[in-house]
Coordinates of N, CA, C and O in Angstrom, one line a residue:
M1 N -24.8 31.0 0.2 CA -23.6 31.1 1.0 C -23.6 30.0 2.1 O -22.6 29.3 2.4
L2 N -24.8 29.8 2.7 CA -24.9 28.7 3.7 C -24.6 27.4 3.2 O -24.0 26.5 3.8
Q3 N -25.0 27.1 1.9 CA -24.8 25.8 1.3 C -23.3 25.6 1.1 O -22.8 24.5 1.3
L4 N -22.6 26.6 0.8 CA -21.1 26.5 0.6 C -20.4 26.2 1.9 O -19.5 25.4 2.0
I5 N -20.9 26.9 3.0 CA -20.3 26.6 4.3 C -20.6 25.2 4.7 O -19.7 24.5 5.2
L6 N -21.8 24.7 4.5 CA -22.2 23.3 4.9 C -21.4 22.3 4.1 O -20.9 21.3 4.6
L7 N -21.2 22.6 2.8 CA -20.4 21.7 1.9 C -18.9 21.6 2.5 O -18.3 20.6 2.6
F8 N -18.4 22.8 2.8 CA -17.0 22.8 3.4 C -16.9 22.0 4.7 O -16.0 21.2 4.9
V9 N -17.8 22.3 5.6 CA -17.8 21.6 6.9 C -18.0 20.1 6.7 O -17.3 19.3 7.3
S10 N -18.9 19.7 5.8 CA -19.1 18.3 5.6 C -17.9 17.6 5.0 O -17.6 16.4 5.3
S11 N -17.2 18.3 4.2 CA -15.9 17.7 3.6 C -14.9 17.5 4.6 O -14.0 16.6 4.5
L12 N -14.9 18.3 5.7 CA -13.9 18.1 6.8 C -14.2 16.7 7.5 O -13.2 16.1 8.0
F13 N -15.4 16.3 7.5 CA -15.7 15.1 8.3 C -16.1 13.9 7.4 O -16.5 12.9 7.8
S14 N -15.8 14.0 6.1 CA -16.2 12.9 5.2 C -15.1 11.8 5.2 O -14.0 12.0 5.7
S15 N -15.6 10.7 4.7 CA -14.7 9.5 4.6 C -13.6 9.8 3.6 O -13.7 10.7 2.8
P16 N -12.6 8.9 3.5 CA -11.5 9.1 2.5 C -12.1 9.1 1.1 O -13.2 8.6 0.9
D17 N -11.3 9.6 0.2 CA -11.7 9.7 -1.2 C -12.2 8.3 -1.6 O -11.5 7.3 -1.5
E18 N -13.4 8.3 -2.2 CA -14.0 7.0 -2.6 C -13.1 6.3 -3.7 O -13.0 5.1 -3.7
N19 N -12.4 7.1 -4.5 CA -11.5 6.6 -5.5 C -10.4 5.7 -4.9 O -10.1 4.7 -5.4
I20 N -9.8 6.2 -3.8 CA -8.7 5.4 -3.2 C -9.2 4.1 -2.6 O -8.5 3.1 -2.6
I21 N -10.4 4.1 -2.1 CA -11.0 2.9 -1.5 C -11.2 1.9 -2.7 O -10.9 0.7 -2.5
L22 N -11.7 2.4 -3.8 CA -11.8 1.5 -5.0 C -10.5 0.9 -5.4 O -10.4 -0.3 -5.7
I23 N -9.5 1.8 -5.4 CA -8.1 1.3 -5.8 C -7.7 0.2 -4.8 O -7.1 -0.8 -5.2
R24 N -7.8 0.5 -3.5 CA -7.4 -0.5 -2.5 C -8.2 -1.8 -2.7 O -7.6 -2.9 -2.6
N25 N -9.5 -1.7 -3.0 CA -10.3 -3.0 -3.2 C -9.8 -3.7 -4.4 O -9.6 -4.9 -4.4
Q26 N -9.5 -3.0 -5.5 CA -9.0 -3.6 -6.7 C -7.6 -4.2 -6.5 O -7.3 -5.3 -7.0
Y27 N -6.8 -3.6 -5.7 CA -5.5 -4.1 -5.3 C -5.6 -5.5 -4.7 O -4.9 -6.5 -5.0
Y28 N -6.5 -5.6 -3.7 CA -6.8 -6.9 -3.0 C -7.3 -7.9 -4.0 O -6.8 -9.1 -4.0
L29 N -8.2 -7.6 -4.9 CA -8.7 -8.5 -5.9 C -7.6 -9.0 -6.8 O -7.5 -10.2 -7.2
A30 N -6.8 -8.0 -7.3 CA -5.8 -8.3 -8.2 C -4.7 -9.3 -7.7 O -4.2 -10.1 -8.4
S31 N -4.5 -9.2 -6.4 CA -3.5 -10.1 -5.8 C -4.0 -11.5 -5.7 O -3.2 -12.4 -5.5
K32 N -5.3 -11.8 -6.0 CA -5.9 -13.1 -5.9 C -6.3 -13.7 -7.2 O -6.7 -14.9 -7.3
D33 N -6.4 -12.8 -8.2 CA -7.0 -13.3 -9.5 C -6.3 -12.6 -10.7 O -6.1 -11.4 -10.7
S34 N -5.8 -13.4 -11.6 CA -5.0 -12.9 -12.8 C -5.8 -12.0 -13.6 O -5.3 -11.0 -14.2
K35 N -7.1 -12.2 -13.8 CA -8.0 -11.3 -14.7 C -8.1 -10.0 -14.0 O -8.0 -8.9 -14.6
E36 N -8.3 -10.0 -12.7 CA -8.4 -8.8 -11.9 C -7.0 -8.0 -11.9 O -7.0 -6.8 -12.0
A37 N -6.0 -8.8 -11.9 CA -4.6 -8.2 -12.0 C -4.4 -7.5 -13.3 O -3.9 -6.4 -13.3
E38 N -4.9 -8.0 -14.4 CA -4.8 -7.4 -15.7 C -5.6 -6.1 -15.7 O -5.1 -5.0 -16.2
A39 N -6.8 -6.1 -15.1 CA -7.6 -4.9 -15.1 C -7.0 -3.8 -14.2 O -7.0 -2.6 -14.5
F40 N -6.4 -4.2 -13.1 CA -5.7 -3.3 -12.2 C -4.5 -2.7 -12.9 O -4.3 -1.5 -12.8
Y41 N -3.8 -3.5 -13.6 CA -2.6 -3.0 -14.3 C -3.0 -2.0 -15.4 O -2.4 -0.9 -15.5
E42 N -4.1 -2.3 -16.1 CA -4.5 -1.4 -17.2 C -5.0 -0.1 -16.6 O -4.7 1.0 -17.1
K43 N -5.7 -0.2 -15.5 CA -6.3 1.0 -14.8 C -5.1 1.9 -14.4 O -5.2 3.2 -14.5
L44 N -4.1 1.3 -13.8 CA -3.0 2.2 -13.3 C -1.8 2.4 -14.2 O -0.9 3.1 -13.8
S45 N -1.9 1.9 -15.4 CA -0.7 2.0 -16.3 C -0.5 3.5 -16.7 O 0.6 3.9 -17.1
S46 N -1.5 4.3 -16.6 CA -1.3 5.7 -16.9 C -1.5 6.6 -15.7 O -1.9 7.8 -15.8
A47 N -1.2 6.1 -14.5 CA -1.4 6.8 -13.3 C -0.5 8.1 -13.3 O 0.7 8.0 -13.8
N48 N -1.0 9.1 -12.8 CA -0.2 10.4 -12.7 C 1.0 10.2 -11.9 O 0.9 9.9 -10.7
E49 N 2.2 10.5 -12.5 CA 3.4 10.3 -11.7 C 3.7 11.4 -10.7 O 4.6 11.4 -10.0
K50 N 2.8 12.4 -10.7 CA 2.9 13.5 -9.7 C 2.1 13.2 -8.5 O 2.2 13.9 -7.5
N51 N 1.3 12.2 -8.5 CA 0.5 11.8 -7.4 C 1.2 10.6 -6.7 O 1.1 9.4 -7.3
P52 N 1.9 10.8 -5.6 CA 2.7 9.7 -5.0 C 1.9 8.4 -4.7 O 2.3 7.3 -5.0
L53 N 0.6 8.6 -4.2 CA -0.1 7.4 -3.9 C -0.5 6.6 -5.1 O -0.4 5.4 -5.1
M54 N -1.0 7.3 -6.2 CA -1.3 6.5 -7.4 C -0.1 5.9 -8.0 O -0.1 4.8 -8.6
L55 N 1.1 6.6 -7.9 CA 2.3 6.0 -8.4 C 2.7 4.8 -7.6 O 3.2 3.8 -8.2
G56 N 2.5 4.8 -6.3 CA 2.7 3.7 -5.5 C 1.9 2.5 -5.9 O 2.3 1.3 -6.0
Y57 N 0.6 2.7 -6.1 CA -0.3 1.7 -6.6 C 0.0 1.2 -8.0 O -0.1 0.0 -8.3
R58 N 0.6 2.1 -8.8 CA 1.1 1.7 -10.1 C 2.2 0.7 -10.0 O 2.3 -0.3 -10.7
G59 N 3.1 1.0 -9.0 CA 4.1 0.0 -8.7 C 3.6 -1.3 -8.2 O 4.1 -2.4 -8.6
M60 N 2.5 -1.3 -7.4 CA 1.9 -2.5 -6.9 C 1.3 -3.3 -8.1 O 1.4 -4.5 -8.1
S61 N 0.8 -2.6 -9.1 CA 0.2 -3.3 -10.3 C 1.4 -4.0 -11.0 O 1.1 -5.1 -11.6
E62 N 2.5 -3.5 -11.0 CA 3.7 -4.1 -11.7 C 4.1 -5.3 -10.9 O 4.4 -6.4 -11.4
F63 N 4.2 -5.2 -9.5 CA 4.6 -6.4 -8.7 C 3.6 -7.5 -8.9 O 4.0 -8.7 -9.0
I64 N 2.3 -7.2 -8.9 CA 1.3 -8.2 -9.1 C 1.4 -8.9 -10.5 O 1.2 -10.1 -10.6
S65 N 1.7 -8.0 -11.5 CA 1.9 -8.6 -12.8 C 3.0 -9.6 -12.8 O 3.0 -10.6 -13.5
A66 N 4.1 -9.3 -12.0 CA 5.2 -10.2 -11.9 C 4.8 -11.5 -11.3 O 5.2 -12.6 -11.8
K67 N 3.9 -11.5 -10.4 CA 3.4 -12.7 -9.8 C 2.7 -13.6 -10.8 O 2.9 -14.9 -10.8
Y68 N 2.0 -13.1 -11.8 CA 1.2 -13.9 -12.8 C 2.0 -14.1 -14.1 O 1.5 -14.9 -14.9
A69 N 3.1 -13.5 -14.3 CA 3.9 -13.7 -15.5 C 4.6 -15.1 -15.5 O 5.0 -15.6 -14.5
Y70 N 4.6 -15.7 -16.6 CA 5.2 -17.0 -16.8 C 6.7 -17.0 -17.1 O 7.5 -17.7 -16.5
N71 N 7.1 -16.1 -17.9 CA 8.4 -15.9 -18.4 C 9.3 -15.3 -17.3 O 8.9 -14.2 -16.8
P72 N 10.4 -15.9 -16.9 CA 11.2 -15.3 -15.8 C 11.8 -13.9 -16.2 O 11.9 -13.1 -15.3
Y73 N 12.0 -13.7 -17.4 CA 12.5 -12.4 -17.8 C 11.4 -11.3 -17.6 O 11.7 -10.2 -17.1
S74 N 10.2 -11.7 -18.0 CA 9.1 -10.8 -17.8 C 8.8 -10.5 -16.3 O 8.5 -9.4 -15.9
K75 N 8.9 -11.6 -15.5 CA 8.7 -11.5 -14.1 C 9.7 -10.5 -13.5 O 9.3 -9.6 -12.7
M76 N 11.0 -10.6 -13.9 CA 12.0 -9.7 -13.4 C 11.7 -8.2 -13.8 O 11.9 -7.3 -13.1
N77 N 11.3 -8.1 -15.1 CA 11.1 -6.7 -15.6 C 9.9 -6.1 -14.9 O 10.0 -4.9 -14.5
F78 N 8.8 -6.8 -14.6 CA 7.7 -6.3 -13.9 C 8.1 -5.9 -12.5 O 7.8 -4.9 -11.9
F79 N 8.9 -6.8 -11.8 CA 9.4 -6.6 -10.5 C 10.2 -5.3 -10.4 O 10.0 -4.4 -9.5
K80 N 11.2 -5.1 -11.4 CA 12.0 -3.9 -11.4 C 11.2 -2.7 -11.6 O 11.5 -1.6 -10.9
K81 N 10.2 -2.7 -12.5 CA 9.4 -1.5 -12.7 C 8.6 -1.2 -11.4 O 8.4 -0.1 -11.0
G82 N 8.0 -2.3 -10.8 CA 7.3 -2.1 -9.6 C 8.1 -1.4 -8.5 O 7.7 -0.4 -7.8
K83 N 9.3 -1.9 -8.3 CA 10.3 -1.3 -7.3 C 10.6 0.1 -7.7 O 10.6 1.0 -6.8
E84 N 10.8 0.4 -8.9 CA 11.1 1.8 -9.4 C 10.0 2.7 -9.0 O 10.2 3.8 -8.5
Y85 N 8.7 2.4 -9.4 CA 7.6 3.2 -9.1 C 7.3 3.4 -7.6 O 7.1 4.5 -7.2
L86 N 7.4 2.3 -6.9 CA 7.1 2.4 -5.5 C 8.2 3.2 -4.8 O 7.8 4.1 -3.9
E87 N 9.4 3.0 -5.1 CA 10.5 3.8 -4.5 C 10.4 5.3 -4.8 O 10.6 6.2 -4.0
K88 N 10.0 5.6 -6.1 CA 9.8 7.0 -6.5 C 8.7 7.6 -5.7 O 8.7 8.8 -5.3
S89 N 7.6 6.8 -5.5 CA 6.4 7.4 -4.8 C 6.8 7.7 -3.4 O 6.4 8.8 -2.8
I90 N 7.7 6.9 -2.8 CA 8.1 7.2 -1.4 C 9.1 8.3 -1.3 O 9.0 9.1 -0.4
Q91 N 9.9 8.5 -2.3 CA 10.7 9.7 -2.4 C 9.9 11.0 -2.5 O 10.2 12.0 -1.9
L92 N 8.8 10.9 -3.2 CA 7.9 12.1 -3.3 C 7.1 12.4 -2.1 O 6.8 13.5 -1.8
D93 N 6.8 11.3 -1.3 CA 6.0 11.5 -0.1 C 6.5 10.5 1.0 O 5.8 9.5 1.3
P94 N 7.7 10.8 1.6 CA 8.3 9.8 2.5 C 7.5 9.6 3.8 O 7.7 8.6 4.5
K95 N 6.6 10.5 4.1 CA 5.8 10.3 5.4 C 4.5 9.6 5.2 O 3.7 9.5 6.2
N96 N 4.2 9.2 4.0 CA 2.9 8.6 3.7 C 2.9 7.2 4.2 O 3.5 6.3 3.7
P97 N 2.1 6.9 5.3 CA 2.0 5.6 5.9 C 1.5 4.5 4.9 O 1.8 3.3 5.0
E98 N 0.6 4.9 4.0 CA 0.1 3.9 3.1 C 1.1 3.4 2.1 O 1.2 2.2 1.9
L99 N 2.0 4.3 1.7 CA 3.1 3.9 0.8 C 4.1 3.0 1.6 O 4.6 2.0 1.0
R100 N 4.3 3.3 2.8 CA 5.2 2.5 3.7 C 4.6 1.1 3.9 O 5.3 0.1 3.9
W101 N 3.3 1.0 4.0 CA 2.6 -0.3 4.2 C 2.7 -1.1 2.9 O 3.0 -2.3 3.0
L102 N 2.6 -0.4 1.8 CA 2.7 -1.2 0.5 C 4.1 -1.7 0.4 O 4.3 -2.9 0.0
R103 N 5.1 -0.9 0.6 CA 6.5 -1.3 0.5 C 6.8 -2.5 1.5 O 7.4 -3.4 1.2
F104 N 6.3 -2.3 2.7 CA 6.5 -3.3 3.7 C 5.9 -4.7 3.3 O 6.6 -5.7 3.4
S105 N 4.7 -4.6 2.7 CA 4.1 -5.9 2.3 C 4.9 -6.5 1.1 O 5.0 -7.8 1.1
V106 N 5.5 -5.7 0.2 CA 6.3 -6.3 -0.8 C 7.6 -6.9 -0.3 O 8.0 -8.0 -0.5
Q107 N 8.3 -6.0 0.5 CA 9.6 -6.5 1.0 C 9.5 -7.7 2.0 O 10.4 -8.5 2.0
S108 N 8.4 -7.8 2.7 CA 8.3 -8.9 3.6 C 8.0 -10.2 2.9 O 8.2 -11.3 3.4
N109 N 7.5 -10.1 1.7 CA 7.2 -11.3 0.9 C 8.1 -11.6 -0.3 O 7.9 -12.6 -0.9
A110 N 9.0 -10.6 -0.6 CA 9.8 -10.8 -1.8 C 10.9 -11.9 -1.5 O 11.4 -11.9 -0.4
P111 N 11.2 -12.7 -2.5 CA 12.3 -13.7 -2.3 C 13.6 -13.0 -1.9 O 13.9 -12.0 -2.5
S112 N 14.3 -13.6 -1.0 CA 15.6 -13.0 -0.6 C 16.6 -12.7 -1.7 O 17.3 -11.8 -1.6
F113 N 16.6 -13.5 -2.7 CA 17.6 -13.4 -3.8 C 17.4 -12.0 -4.6 O 18.2 -11.6 -5.3
L114 N 16.2 -11.4 -4.4 CA 15.9 -10.1 -5.1 C 16.5 -9.0 -4.3 O 16.6 -7.8 -4.8
N115 N 17.0 -9.2 -3.1 CA 17.6 -8.2 -2.2 C 16.7 -6.9 -2.1 O 17.2 -5.8 -2.2
Y116 N 15.4 -7.1 -1.9 CA 14.5 -6.0 -1.7 C 13.9 -6.1 -0.4 O 12.7 -6.5 -0.2
N117 N 14.7 -5.8 0.7 CA 14.2 -6.0 2.0 C 14.9 -5.0 3.0 O 14.8 -5.1 4.2
S118 N 15.6 -4.0 2.4 CA 16.4 -3.1 3.3 C 15.6 -2.1 4.1 O 16.1 -1.4 5.0
N119 N 14.3 -1.9 3.8 CA 13.5 -0.9 4.5 C 12.5 -1.5 5.5 O 11.6 -0.8 6.0
L120 N 12.6 -2.8 5.8 CA 11.6 -3.5 6.6 C 11.5 -2.8 8.0 O 10.4 -2.5 8.4
E121 N 12.6 -2.7 8.7 CA 12.5 -2.1 10.0 C 12.0 -0.7 10.0 O 11.2 -0.3 10.9
E122 N 12.5 0.1 9.1 CA 12.1 1.5 9.0 C 10.6 1.6 8.8 O 9.8 2.4 9.4
D123 N 10.0 0.8 7.8 CA 8.6 0.8 7.5 C 7.8 0.2 8.7 O 6.7 0.7 9.0
K124 N 8.4 -0.8 9.3 CA 7.7 -1.4 10.5 C 7.4 -0.4 11.6 O 6.3 -0.4 12.1
L125 N 8.4 0.5 11.9 CA 8.2 1.5 12.9 C 7.1 2.4 12.6 O 6.3 2.8 13.4
I126 N 7.0 2.8 11.3 CA 5.9 3.7 10.9 C 4.6 3.0 11.0 O 3.6 3.6 11.5
L127 N 4.5 1.8 10.6 CA 3.3 1.0 10.7 C 2.8 0.8 12.2 O 1.6 0.9 12.5
I128 N 3.8 0.6 13.1 CA 3.5 0.5 14.5 C 2.8 1.8 15.0 O 1.9 1.8 15.7
K129 N 3.4 2.9 14.5 CA 2.8 4.2 14.9 C 1.4 4.4 14.4 O 0.5 5.0 15.1
V130 N 1.1 3.9 13.2 CA -0.2 4.0 12.7 C -1.2 3.2 13.6 O -2.2 3.6 13.9
L131 N -0.8 1.9 13.9 CA -1.7 1.1 14.7 C -1.8 1.5 16.1 O -2.8 1.2 16.7
L132 N -0.8 2.2 16.6 CA -1.0 2.7 18.0 C -1.6 4.1 17.9 O -1.6 4.8 19.0
K133 N -2.0 4.5 16.8 CA -2.7 5.8 16.5 C -1.9 7.0 16.8 O -2.4 8.1 17.2
Q134 N -0.6 6.9 16.6 CA 0.2 8.1 16.8 C 0.4 8.8 15.4 O 0.9 9.9 15.3
L135 N -0.1 8.2 14.3 CA -0.2 8.8 13.0 C -1.6 8.7 12.5 O -2.2 7.6 12.7
K136 N -2.1 9.7 12.0 CA -3.5 9.7 11.6 C -3.6 9.2 10.1 O -2.9 9.6 9.3
V137 N -4.5 8.2 10.0 CA -4.9 7.7 8.7 C -6.4 7.4 8.7 O -7.0 7.4 9.8
D138 N -7.0 7.3 7.5 CA -8.4 7.0 7.5 C -8.7 5.6 8.0 O -7.9 4.7 8.1
A139 N -10.0 5.4 8.4 CA -10.4 4.2 9.1 C -10.2 3.0 8.2 O -9.8 1.9 8.6
D140 N -10.5 3.2 6.9 CA -10.3 2.1 5.9 C -8.9 1.6 5.9 O -8.6 0.4 6.0
L141 N -8.0 2.5 5.8 CA -6.5 2.1 5.7 C -6.1 1.5 7.1 O -5.4 0.6 7.1
Q142 N -6.5 2.1 8.2 CA -6.2 1.6 9.5 C -6.6 0.1 9.6 O -5.8 -0.7 10.1
K143 N -7.8 -0.2 9.2 CA -8.2 -1.6 9.2 C -7.4 -2.5 8.3 O -7.0 -3.6 8.7
R144 N -7.1 -2.1 7.2 CA -6.3 -2.9 6.2 C -4.9 -3.1 6.8 O -4.4 -4.3 6.7
I145 N -4.3 -2.1 7.3 CA -3.0 -2.3 7.9 C -3.1 -3.2 9.1 O -2.3 -4.2 9.3
Y146 N -4.0 -3.0 10.0 CA -4.3 -3.9 11.1 C -4.4 -5.3 10.8 O -3.7 -6.2 11.3
D147 N -5.3 -5.6 9.8 CA -5.5 -7.0 9.4 C -4.3 -7.6 8.8 O -4.0 -8.8 9.1
F148 N -3.5 -6.9 8.0 CA -2.3 -7.4 7.4 C -1.3 -7.7 8.5 O -0.7 -8.8 8.4
L149 N -1.1 -6.8 9.4 CA 0.0 -7.0 10.3 C -0.3 -8.0 11.4 O 0.6 -8.7 11.9
L150 N -1.6 -8.2 11.7 CA -1.9 -9.3 12.6 C -1.6 -10.7 12.0 O -1.3 -11.6 12.8
Q151 N -1.5 -10.8 10.7 CA -1.2 -12.1 10.1 C 0.3 -12.1 9.7 O 0.8 -13.2 9.3
S152 N 1.0 -11.0 9.8 CA 2.4 -11.0 9.4 C 3.3 -11.7 10.4 O 3.3 -11.4 11.6
P153 N 4.2 -12.5 9.9 CA 5.2 -13.1 10.8 C 6.3 -12.1 11.2 O 7.2 -12.5 12.1
D154 N 6.3 -11.0 10.6 CA 7.3 -10.0 10.9 C 7.1 -9.2 12.2 O 7.8 -8.3 12.6
F155 N 5.9 -9.4 12.8 CA 5.6 -8.8 14.1 C 5.5 -9.8 15.2 O 5.0 -10.9 15.0
T156 N 6.0 -9.4 16.3 CA 6.0 -10.4 17.5 C 4.6 -10.5 18.0 O 3.7 -9.6 17.8
S157 N 4.3 -11.5 18.8 CA 3.0 -11.6 19.5 C 2.8 -10.5 20.5 O 1.7 -10.0 20.6
E158 N 3.9 -10.0 21.1 CA 3.7 -8.8 22.0 C 3.3 -7.6 21.2 O 2.4 -6.8 21.7
E159 N 3.9 -7.4 20.0 CA 3.4 -6.2 19.2 C 2.0 -6.4 18.8 O 1.2 -5.4 18.8
K160 N 1.6 -7.5 18.4 CA 0.2 -7.8 18.0 C -0.7 -7.6 19.1 O -1.8 -7.0 18.9
E161 N -0.4 -7.9 20.3 CA -1.2 -7.7 21.5 C -1.4 -6.2 21.7 O -2.5 -5.7 22.0
K162 N -0.3 -5.4 21.5 CA -0.4 -3.9 21.7 C -1.4 -3.4 20.7 O -2.2 -2.5 21.0
F163 N -1.3 -3.9 19.4 CA -2.2 -3.4 18.4 C -3.7 -3.7 18.7 O -4.6 -2.9 18.6
K164 N -3.9 -4.9 19.2 CA -5.3 -5.3 19.6 C -5.8 -4.4 20.7 O -7.0 -4.0 20.7
K165 N -5.0 -4.0 21.7 CA -5.4 -3.2 22.8 C -5.6 -1.7 22.3 O -6.5 -1.1 22.8
A166 N -4.8 -1.3 21.4 CA -5.0 0.1 20.8 C -6.2 0.2 20.0 O -6.7 1.3 19.8
K167 N -6.7 -0.9 19.4 CA -7.9 -0.8 18.6 C -9.1 -0.5 19.4 O -9.8 0.2 19.5

């Protein structure tokens, strides 16, 4: 019985699910290397559609595949699928800051002719709350969002200074 109590208490203070950290790491690698992108796509091609976070990363695998596709038709199909999965994941879990960060990163980098930028301000407000620690997220995600937004031209230098002070 004591072991069960200790297991429960330790789970309260454990780090985020190791699986999601692996997915995040693969996401970063995939964005920089086409072979990694293929592996990321394969891994997430059968992601559970009832798990909003995995569905969101499935969408990201589609977006990354669009980046590496040569055929414009294929690029557009991958992009549309990515958008579909990511938007569905946010509908399932609209308060998830990680999904908002993923969408913000896509929308802030998508070419304007794709007209996929209507949620930038909404997502930006959520990300500001994360960095000012008004929303709880795990330390790994907090650092990833922090690093991304410090390099983002979508945030003012004043906002970036606030983030640095809050850290």
